[in-house]
PDB file of C-alpha atoms in Angstrom:
ATOM      1  CA  PRO A   1       6.519 -38.951   7.617  1.00  0.00           C
ATOM      2  CA  ALA A   2       4.618 -35.951   6.277  1.00  0.00           C
ATOM      3  CA  GLY A   3       5.444 -33.709   9.248  1.00  0.00           C
ATOM      4  CA  LEU A   4       9.216 -33.717   8.664  1.00  0.00           C
ATOM      5  CA  PRO A   5      10.947 -30.694   7.139  1.00  0.00           C
ATOM      6  CA  LEU A   6      11.930 -30.870   3.510  1.00  0.00           C
ATOM      7  CA  VAL A   7      15.666 -31.161   4.204  1.00  0.00           C
ATOM      8  CA  GLU A   8      15.144 -34.111   6.530  1.00  0.00           C
ATOM      9  CA  GLN A   9      12.893 -35.791   3.956  1.00  0.00           C
ATOM     10  CA  CYS A  10      15.619 -35.416   1.319  1.00  0.00           C
ATOM     11  CA  THR A  11      18.231 -36.768   3.738  1.00  0.00           C
ATOM     12  CA  ARG A  12      16.136 -39.878   4.364  1.00  0.00           C
ATOM     13  CA  VAL A  13      15.698 -40.485   0.645  1.00  0.00           C
ATOM     14  CA  SER A  14      19.457 -40.137   0.212  1.00  0.00           C
ATOM     15  CA  GLU A  15      20.052 -42.692   2.993  1.00  0.00           C
ATOM     16  CA  LYS A  16      17.654 -45.135   1.297  1.00  0.00           C
ATOM     17  CA  LEU A  17      19.560 -44.765  -1.949  1.00  0.00           C
ATOM     18  CA  ALA A  18      22.851 -45.395  -0.115  1.00  0.00           C
ATOM     19  CA  ARG A  19      21.397 -48.624   1.311  1.00  0.00           C
ATOM     20  CA  LEU A  20      20.335 -49.614  -2.178  1.00  0.00           C
ATOM     21  CA  ASP A  21      23.918 -49.099  -3.312  1.00  0.00           C
ATOM     22  CA  GLU A  22      25.091 -51.384  -0.494  1.00  0.00           C
ATOM     23  CA  VAL A  23      22.652 -54.061  -1.670  1.00  0.00           C
ATOM     24  CA  VAL A  24      23.975 -53.826  -5.221  1.00  0.00           C
ATOM     25  CA  ASN A  25      27.533 -54.229  -3.922  1.00  0.00           C
ATOM     26  CA  PHE A  26      26.404 -57.220  -1.893  1.00  0.00           C
ATOM     27  CA  PHE A  27      24.835 -58.678  -5.031  1.00  0.00           C
ATOM     28  CA  SER A  28      28.106 -58.227  -6.862  1.00  0.00           C
ATOM     29  CA  ASP A  29      29.905 -60.179  -4.134  1.00  0.00           C
ATOM     30  CA  MET A  30      27.366 -63.013  -4.360  1.00  0.00           C
ATOM     31  CA  VAL A  31      28.057 -63.638  -8.011  1.00  0.00           C
ATOM     32  CA  ASP A  32      31.323 -65.243  -6.951  1.00  0.00           C
ATOM     33  CA  ARG A  33      29.649 -67.772  -4.537  1.00  0.00           C
ATOM     34  CA  ASN A  34      28.406 -71.337  -5.249  1.00  0.00           C
ATOM     35  CA  GLY A  35      25.108 -72.060  -7.082  1.00  0.00           C
ATOM     36  CA  HIS A  36      22.673 -73.085  -4.288  1.00  0.00           C
ATOM     37  CA  GLN A  37      23.904 -70.451  -1.878  1.00  0.00           C
ATOM     38  CA  ARG A  38      23.874 -67.927  -4.684  1.00  0.00           C
ATOM     39  CA  ASP A  39      20.240 -68.677  -5.662  1.00  0.00           C
ATOM     40  CA  THR A  40      19.042 -68.223  -2.081  1.00  0.00           C
ATOM     41  CA  LEU A  41      20.987 -65.036  -1.674  1.00  0.00           C
ATOM     42  CA  LEU A  42      19.742 -63.760  -5.033  1.00  0.00           C
ATOM     43  CA  ARG A  43      16.103 -64.334  -4.047  1.00  0.00           C
ATOM     44  CA  ASP A  44      16.722 -62.539  -0.766  1.00  0.00           C
ATOM     45  CA  LEU A  45      18.514 -59.795  -2.618  1.00  0.00           C
ATOM     46  CA  VAL A  46      15.700 -59.328  -5.146  1.00  0.00           C
ATOM     47  CA  ALA A  47      13.182 -59.137  -2.295  1.00  0.00           C
ATOM     48  CA  ALA A  48      15.370 -56.595  -0.481  1.00  0.00           C
ATOM     49  CA  LEU A  49      15.728 -54.560  -3.681  1.00  0.00           C
ATOM     50  CA  ARG A  50      11.964 -54.517  -4.221  1.00  0.00           C
ATOM     51  CA  GLU A  51      11.394 -53.458  -0.630  1.00  0.00           C
ATOM     52  CA  ALA A  52      14.034 -50.732  -0.904  1.00  0.00           C
ATOM     53  CA  ARG A  53      12.490 -49.527  -4.169  1.00  0.00           C
ATOM     54  CA  MET A  54       9.023 -49.348  -2.560  1.00  0.00           C
ATOM     55  CA  LEU A  55      10.422 -47.438   0.428  1.00  0.00           C
ATOM     56  CA  VAL A  56      12.195 -44.949  -1.829  1.00  0.00           C
ATOM     57  CA  GLN A  57       9.071 -44.497  -3.979  1.00  0.00           C
ATOM     58  CA  ASP A  58       6.984 -44.000  -0.828  1.00  0.00           C
ATOM     59  CA  GLN A  59       9.418 -41.385   0.502  1.00  0.00           C
ATOM     60  CA  LEU A  60       9.476 -39.581  -2.851  1.00  0.00           C
ATOM     61  CA  GLY A  61       5.655 -39.617  -2.985  1.00  0.00           C
ATOM     62  CA  ARG A  62       5.446 -38.117   0.496  1.00  0.00           C
ATOM     63  CA  LEU A  63       8.043 -35.531  -0.437  1.00  0.00           C
ATOM     64  CA  GLU A  64       6.020 -34.581  -3.515  1.00  0.00           C
ATOM     65  CA  LEU A  65       2.854 -34.211  -1.400  1.00  0.00           C
ATOM     66  CA  LEU A  66       4.736 -32.069   1.101  1.00  0.00           C
ATOM     67  CA  LEU A  67       6.031 -29.841  -1.696  1.00  0.00           C
ATOM     68  CA  SER A  68       2.519 -29.532  -3.152  1.00  0.00           C
ATOM     69  CA  ASP A  69       1.084 -28.603   0.253  1.00  0.00           C
ATOM     70  CA  GLN A  70       3.772 -25.990   0.827  1.00  0.00           C
ATOM     71  CA  HIS A  71       3.261 -24.579  -2.650  1.00  0.00           C
ATOM     72  CA  ALA A  72      -0.492 -24.291  -2.019  1.00  0.00           C
ATOM     73  CA  ARG A  73       0.144 -22.524   1.311  1.00  0.00           C
ATOM     74  CA  TYR A  74       2.584 -20.102  -0.340  1.00  0.00           C
ATOM     75  CA  GLN A  75       0.031 -19.394  -3.078  1.00  0.00           C
ATOM     76  CA  GLU A  76      -2.631 -18.649  -0.434  1.00  0.00           C
ATOM     77  CA  ASP A  77      -0.212 -16.368   1.427  1.00  0.00           C
ATOM     78  CA  LEU A  78       0.639 -14.572  -1.805  1.00  0.00           C
ATOM     79  CA  GLU A  79      -3.059 -14.128  -2.602  1.00  0.00           C
ATOM     80  CA  ASP A  80      -3.659 -12.733   0.907  1.00  0.00           C
ATOM     81  CA  ILE A  81      -0.770 -10.289   0.421  1.00  0.00           C
ATOM     82  CA  ARG A  82      -2.193  -9.201  -2.950  1.00  0.00           C
ATOM     83  CA  ASN A  83      -5.665  -8.705  -1.483  1.00  0.00           C
ATOM     84  CA  ARG A  84      -4.297  -6.679   1.440  1.00  0.00           C
ATOM     85  CA  ALA A  85      -2.262  -4.530  -0.955  1.00  0.00           C
ATOM     86  CA  ILE A  86      -5.360  -3.876  -3.084  1.00  0.00           C
ATOM     87  CA  LEU A  87      -7.415  -2.972   0.004  1.00  0.00           C
ATOM     88  CA  GLU A  88      -4.683  -0.651   1.287  1.00  0.00           C
ATOM     89  CA  GLN A  89      -4.399   0.995  -2.137  1.00  0.00           C
ATOM     90  CA  ASN A  90      -8.182   1.471  -2.295  1.00  0.00           C
ATOM     91  CA  GLU A  91      -8.211   2.942   1.227  1.00  0.00           C
ATOM     92  CA  LEU A  92      -5.369   5.297   0.318  1.00  0.00           C
ATOM     93  CA  GLN A  93      -7.175   6.422  -2.837  1.00  0.00           C
ATOM     94  CA  ALA A  94     -10.418   6.951  -0.903  1.00  0.00           C
ATOM     95  CA  ARG A  95      -8.577   8.939   1.793  1.00  0.00           C
ATOM     96  CA  GLN A  96      -6.845  11.085  -0.856  1.00  0.00           C
ATOM     97  CA  GLN A  97     -10.178  11.612  -2.632  1.00  0.00           C
ATOM     98  CA  ARG A  98     -11.797  12.735   0.649  1.00  0.00           C
ATOM     99  CA  ARG A  99      -8.915  15.148   1.272  1.00  0.00           C
ATOM    100  CA  LEU A 100      -9.167  16.497  -2.260  1.00  0.00           C
ATOM    101  CA  ASP A 101     -12.946  16.891  -1.922  1.00  0.00           C
ATOM    102  CA  HIS A 102     -12.500  18.607   1.452  1.00  0.00           C
ATOM    103  CA  VAL A 103      -9.872  21.021   0.109  1.00  0.00           C
ATOM    104  CA  PHE A 104     -11.997  21.716  -2.970  1.00  0.00           C
ATOM    105  CA  ALA A 105     -15.085  22.421  -0.827  1.00  0.00           C
ATOM    106  CA  ALA A 106     -13.058  24.669   1.498  1.00  0.00           C
ATOM    107  CA  ALA A 107     -11.504  26.499  -1.463  1.00  0.00           C
ATOM    108  CA  LYS A 108     -14.937  26.939  -3.023  1.00  0.00           C
ATOM    109  CA  LEU A 109     -16.275  28.405   0.239  1.00  0.00           C
ATOM    110  CA  SER A 110     -13.226  30.645   0.418  1.00  0.00           C
ATOM    111  CA  VAL A 111     -13.745  31.891  -3.146  1.00  0.00           C
ATOM    112  CA  GLU A 112     -17.429  32.528  -2.449  1.00  0.00           C
ATOM    113  CA  GLU A 113     -16.487  34.442   0.718  1.00  0.00           C
ATOM    114  CA  ALA A 114     -13.856  36.440  -1.204  1.00  0.00           C
ATOM    115  CA  ARG A 115     -16.389  37.203  -3.927  1.00  0.00           C
ATOM    116  CA  ARG A 116     -18.942  38.372  -1.344  1.00  0.00           C
ATOM    117  CA  ARG A 117     -16.316  40.480   0.421  1.00  0.00           C
ATOM    118  CA  ALA A 118     -15.083  41.964  -2.856  1.00  0.00           C
ATOM    119  CA  ALA A 119     -18.621  42.968  -3.834  1.00  0.00           C
ATOM    120  CA  SER A 120     -19.250  44.424  -0.379  1.00  0.00           C
ATOM    121  CA  ASP A 121     -15.889  46.221  -0.333  1.00  0.00           C
ATOM    122  CA  MET A 122     -16.453  47.604  -3.817  1.00  0.00           C
ATOM    123  CA  ASP A 123     -19.908  48.858  -2.839  1.00  0.00           C
ATOM    124  CA  ALA A 124     -18.409  50.512   0.254  1.00  0.00           C
ATOM    125  CA  PHE A 125     -15.582  52.003  -1.837  1.00  0.00           C
ATOM    126  CA  VAL A 126     -17.977  53.425  -4.407  1.00  0.00           C
ATOM    127  CA  GLU A 127     -20.144  54.845  -1.621  1.00  0.00           C
ATOM    128  CA  ARG A 128     -17.151  56.507   0.108  1.00  0.00           C
ATOM    129  CA  VAL A 129     -15.848  57.946  -3.157  1.00  0.00           C
ATOM    130  CA  ASP A 130     -19.310  59.190  -4.061  1.00  0.00           C
ATOM    131  CA  THR A 131     -19.663  60.803  -0.621  1.00  0.00           C
ATOM    132  CA  ASP A 132     -16.212  62.396  -0.902  1.00  0.00           C
ATOM    133  CA  LEU A 133     -16.923  63.663  -4.406  1.00  0.00           C
ATOM    134  CA  GLN A 134     -20.159  65.323  -3.354  1.00  0.00           C
ATOM    135  CA  HIS A 135     -18.242  67.490  -0.896  1.00  0.00           C
ATOM    136  CA  LEU A 136     -15.486  68.493  -3.319  1.00  0.00           C
ATOM    137  CA  ASP A 137     -15.748  71.672  -5.315  1.00  0.00           C
ATOM    138  CA  ASP A 138     -12.480  71.569  -7.212  1.00  0.00           C
ATOM    139  CA  ARG A 139     -12.011  68.947  -9.965  1.00  0.00           C
ATOM    140  CA  SER A 140      -8.272  68.587  -9.256  1.00  0.00           C
ATOM    141  CA  ASP A 141      -9.122  67.320  -5.779  1.00  0.00           C
ATOM    142  CA  VAL A 142     -11.292  64.547  -7.298  1.00  0.00           C
ATOM    143  CA  LEU A 143      -8.268  62.737  -8.772  1.00  0.00           C
ATOM    144  CA  ALA A 144      -6.275  63.009  -5.531  1.00  0.00           C
ATOM    145  CA  THR A 145      -9.245  61.716  -3.519  1.00  0.00           C
ATOM    146  CA  LEU A 146      -9.704  58.754  -5.890  1.00  0.00           C
ATOM    147  CA  ARG A 147      -5.994  57.881  -5.614  1.00  0.00           C
ATOM    148  CA  ASP A 148      -6.074  58.057  -1.810  1.00  0.00           C
ATOM    149  CA  ARG A 149      -9.171  55.849  -1.632  1.00  0.00           C
ATOM    150  CA  MET A 150      -7.673  53.280  -4.036  1.00  0.00           C
ATOM    151  CA  LYS A 151      -4.440  53.112  -2.002  1.00  0.00           C
ATOM    152  CA  SER A 152      -6.438  52.758   1.189  1.00  0.00           C
ATOM    153  CA  CYS A 153      -8.602  49.919  -0.208  1.00  0.00           C
ATOM    154  CA  THR A 154      -5.604  48.145  -1.741  1.00  0.00           C
ATOM    155  CA  SER A 155      -3.686  48.364   1.516  1.00  0.00           C
ATOM    156  CA  GLU A 156      -6.684  47.052   3.491  1.00  0.00           C
ATOM    157  CA  ALA A 157      -7.089  44.116   1.079  1.00  0.00           C
ATOM    158  CA  GLN A 158      -3.374  43.245   1.277  1.00  0.00           C
ATOM    159  CA  ASN A 159      -3.409  43.356   5.072  1.00  0.00           C
ATOM    160  CA  GLU A 160      -6.514  41.176   5.186  1.00  0.00           C
ATOM    161  CA  ILE A 161      -4.930  38.589   2.871  1.00  0.00           C
ATOM    162  CA  ARG A 162      -1.709  38.525   4.937  1.00  0.00           C
ATOM    163  CA  THR A 163      -3.673  38.135   8.166  1.00  0.00           C
ATOM    164  CA  THR A 164      -5.765  35.321   6.712  1.00  0.00           C
ATOM    165  CA  LEU A 165      -2.716  33.447   5.436  1.00  0.00           C
ATOM    166  CA  ALA A 166      -0.836  33.923   8.707  1.00  0.00           C
ATOM    167  CA  HIS A 167      -3.654  32.854  11.045  1.00  0.00           C
ATOM    168  CA  TYR A 168      -5.777  30.333   9.187  1.00  0.00           C
ATOM    169  CA  THR A 169      -5.239  26.895   7.675  1.00  0.00           C
ATOM    170  CA  LEU A 170      -7.525  24.323   6.152  1.00  0.00           C
ATOM    171  CA  ARG A 171      -8.716  21.620   8.553  1.00  0.00           C
ATOM    172  CA  ASP A 172      -7.812  18.034   7.607  1.00  0.00           C
ATOM    173  CA  PRO A 173     -10.945  15.818   7.524  1.00  0.00           C
ATOM    174  CA  GLU A 174      -8.835  12.755   8.489  1.00  0.00           C
ATOM    175  CA  SER A 175      -7.759  14.329  11.785  1.00  0.00           C
ATOM    176  CA  ASP A 176     -11.277  15.648  12.508  1.00  0.00           C
ATOM    177  CA  PRO A 177     -13.882  13.340  10.879  1.00  0.00           C
ATOM    178  CA  GLY A 178     -16.773  15.705  11.679  1.00  0.00           C
ATOM    179  CA  ALA A 179     -15.015  18.719  10.174  1.00  0.00           C
ATOM    180  CA  GLN A 180     -17.010  20.842   7.783  1.00  0.00           C
ATOM    181  CA  PRO A 181     -15.105  22.521   4.960  1.00  0.00           C
ATOM    182  CA  GLN A 182     -14.276  25.875   6.536  1.00  0.00           C
ATOM    183  CA  TRP A 183     -11.396  27.980   7.744  1.00  0.00           C
ATOM    184  CA  SER A 184     -10.160  27.232  11.249  1.00  0.00           C
ATOM    185  CA  SER A 185      -7.536  28.830  13.474  1.00  0.00           C
ATOM    186  CA  SER A 186      -4.213  27.034  13.559  1.00  0.00           C
TER     187      SER A 186
END
């Protein structure tokens, strides 16, 4: 029967072969009997051997079909596993690409903002220095004023960078699908 497990199928084939062995032993015993009785028994024996051979061949054919069916199912399962792995890999690559694009866009916005701030800060610095220099009469005070202004601007820039790094992080587009590339409070 096709629905039986492989081990049971093999066991049945083995039993059929054992019966065949019994028939051969029976045949061997018949050789020693008288002629008429022997001929009848031989005909019966040949018929039994043919029947046993057909049964064994039938069982082996069914076993081969069962093995082929199982092999086909395993191949389909393997193909499904491969396809799922490819889909998962593609999804992972797409997710990583979106993250990379998001980080790049946020970094680009950050650089543009830093550039705008630097230009604005430099304009303000030049204006303050120019204002301070207009009120100074002594040239020795000009150098001291420039140094003080540079230290002040450098200190302000450092504090602003520290504050930004301490209080802001990039938003992950996977956790917030509608997120625009920008800085957000953590």
